[in-house]
CSV table of C-alpha atoms in Angstrom, one decimal:
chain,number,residue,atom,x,y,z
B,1,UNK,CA,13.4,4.6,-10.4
B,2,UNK,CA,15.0,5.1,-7.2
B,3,UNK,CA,17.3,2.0,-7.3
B,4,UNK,CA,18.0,-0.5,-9.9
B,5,UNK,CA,20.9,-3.8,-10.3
B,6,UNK,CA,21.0,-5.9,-13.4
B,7,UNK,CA,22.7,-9.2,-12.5
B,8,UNK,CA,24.1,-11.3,-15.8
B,9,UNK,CA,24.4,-14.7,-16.3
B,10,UNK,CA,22.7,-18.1,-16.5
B,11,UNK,CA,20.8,-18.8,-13.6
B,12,UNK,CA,21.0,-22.6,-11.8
B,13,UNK,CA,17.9,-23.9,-10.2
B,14,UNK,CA,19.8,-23.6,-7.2
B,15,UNK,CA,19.6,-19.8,-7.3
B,16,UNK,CA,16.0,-19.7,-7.9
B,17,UNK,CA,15.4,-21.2,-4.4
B,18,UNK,CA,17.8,-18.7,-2.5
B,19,UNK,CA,16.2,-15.5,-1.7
B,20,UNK,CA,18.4,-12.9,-2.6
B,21,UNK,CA,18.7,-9.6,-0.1
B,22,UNK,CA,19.1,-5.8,-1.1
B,23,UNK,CA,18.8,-2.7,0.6
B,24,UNK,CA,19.0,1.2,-0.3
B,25,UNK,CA,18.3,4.3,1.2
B,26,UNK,CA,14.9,5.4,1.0
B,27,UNK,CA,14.3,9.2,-0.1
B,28,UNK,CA,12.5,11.5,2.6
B,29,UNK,CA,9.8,12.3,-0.1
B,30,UNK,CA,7.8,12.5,-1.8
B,31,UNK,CA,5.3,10.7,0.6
B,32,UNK,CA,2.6,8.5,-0.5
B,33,UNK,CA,-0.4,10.1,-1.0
B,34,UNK,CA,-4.2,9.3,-2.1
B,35,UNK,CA,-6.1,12.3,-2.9
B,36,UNK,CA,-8.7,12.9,-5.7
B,37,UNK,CA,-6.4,14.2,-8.3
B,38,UNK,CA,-3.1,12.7,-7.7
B,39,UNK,CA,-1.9,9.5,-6.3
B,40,UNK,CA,1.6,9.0,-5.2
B,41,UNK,CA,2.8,5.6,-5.1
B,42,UNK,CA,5.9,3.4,-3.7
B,43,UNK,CA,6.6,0.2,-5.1
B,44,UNK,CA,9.7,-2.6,-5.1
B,45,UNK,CA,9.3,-4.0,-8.8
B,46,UNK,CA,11.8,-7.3,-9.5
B,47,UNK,CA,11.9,-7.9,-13.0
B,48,UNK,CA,13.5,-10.9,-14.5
B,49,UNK,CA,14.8,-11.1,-18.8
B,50,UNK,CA,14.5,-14.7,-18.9
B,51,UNK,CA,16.7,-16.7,-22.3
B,52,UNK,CA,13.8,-17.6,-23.8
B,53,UNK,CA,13.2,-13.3,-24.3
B,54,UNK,CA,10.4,-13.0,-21.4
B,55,UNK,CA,10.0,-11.9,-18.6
B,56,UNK,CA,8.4,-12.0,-15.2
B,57,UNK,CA,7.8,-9.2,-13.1
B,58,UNK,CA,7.1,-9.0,-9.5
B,59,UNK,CA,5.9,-5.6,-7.4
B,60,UNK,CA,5.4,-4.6,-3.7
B,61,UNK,CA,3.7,-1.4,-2.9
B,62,UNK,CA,4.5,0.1,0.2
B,63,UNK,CA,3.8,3.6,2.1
B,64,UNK,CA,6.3,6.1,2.7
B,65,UNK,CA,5.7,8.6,5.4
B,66,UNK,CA,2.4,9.1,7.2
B,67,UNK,CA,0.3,11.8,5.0
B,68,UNK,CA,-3.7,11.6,5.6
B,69,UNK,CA,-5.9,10.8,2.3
B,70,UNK,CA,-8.3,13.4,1.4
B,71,UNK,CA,-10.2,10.6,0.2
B,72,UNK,CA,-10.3,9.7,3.7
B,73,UNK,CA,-12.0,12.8,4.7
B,74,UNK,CA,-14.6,12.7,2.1
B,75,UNK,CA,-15.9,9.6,3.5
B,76,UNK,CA,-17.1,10.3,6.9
């Protein structure tokens, strides 16, 4: 976990509709990376507790950096 908020407090259906912005600094590594033992993955995960005691979960994943896949290699 790289960055994480928890916002308390009923929600109106009013806030639902409004997209809500945020923004952090990225790292400069590790970058992502698909190779044949290890994967390294970014992703932006929103996660909301609803009343009712679930939850709904969102997530994004993204590349960081520019690092050639080995698994890119072993299929030409």
């Amino acid at each position: 976990v790289h960055f994480f908020d928890r916002q308390k407090g009923p929600l109106d259906a009013r806030q639902w509709e409004t997209p809500c912005k945020f923004s952090t600094v990225l790292p400069r590594s590790p970058f992502s990376y698909d190779g044949l033992m290890i994967r390294v993955r970014w992703a932006v995960r929103v996660r909301l507790f609803l009343e009712s005691e679930s939850e709904l979960t969102e997530e994004l994943f993204f590349r960081l950096g520019s690092v050639d896949s080995i698994l890119g290699d072993l299929s030409a």
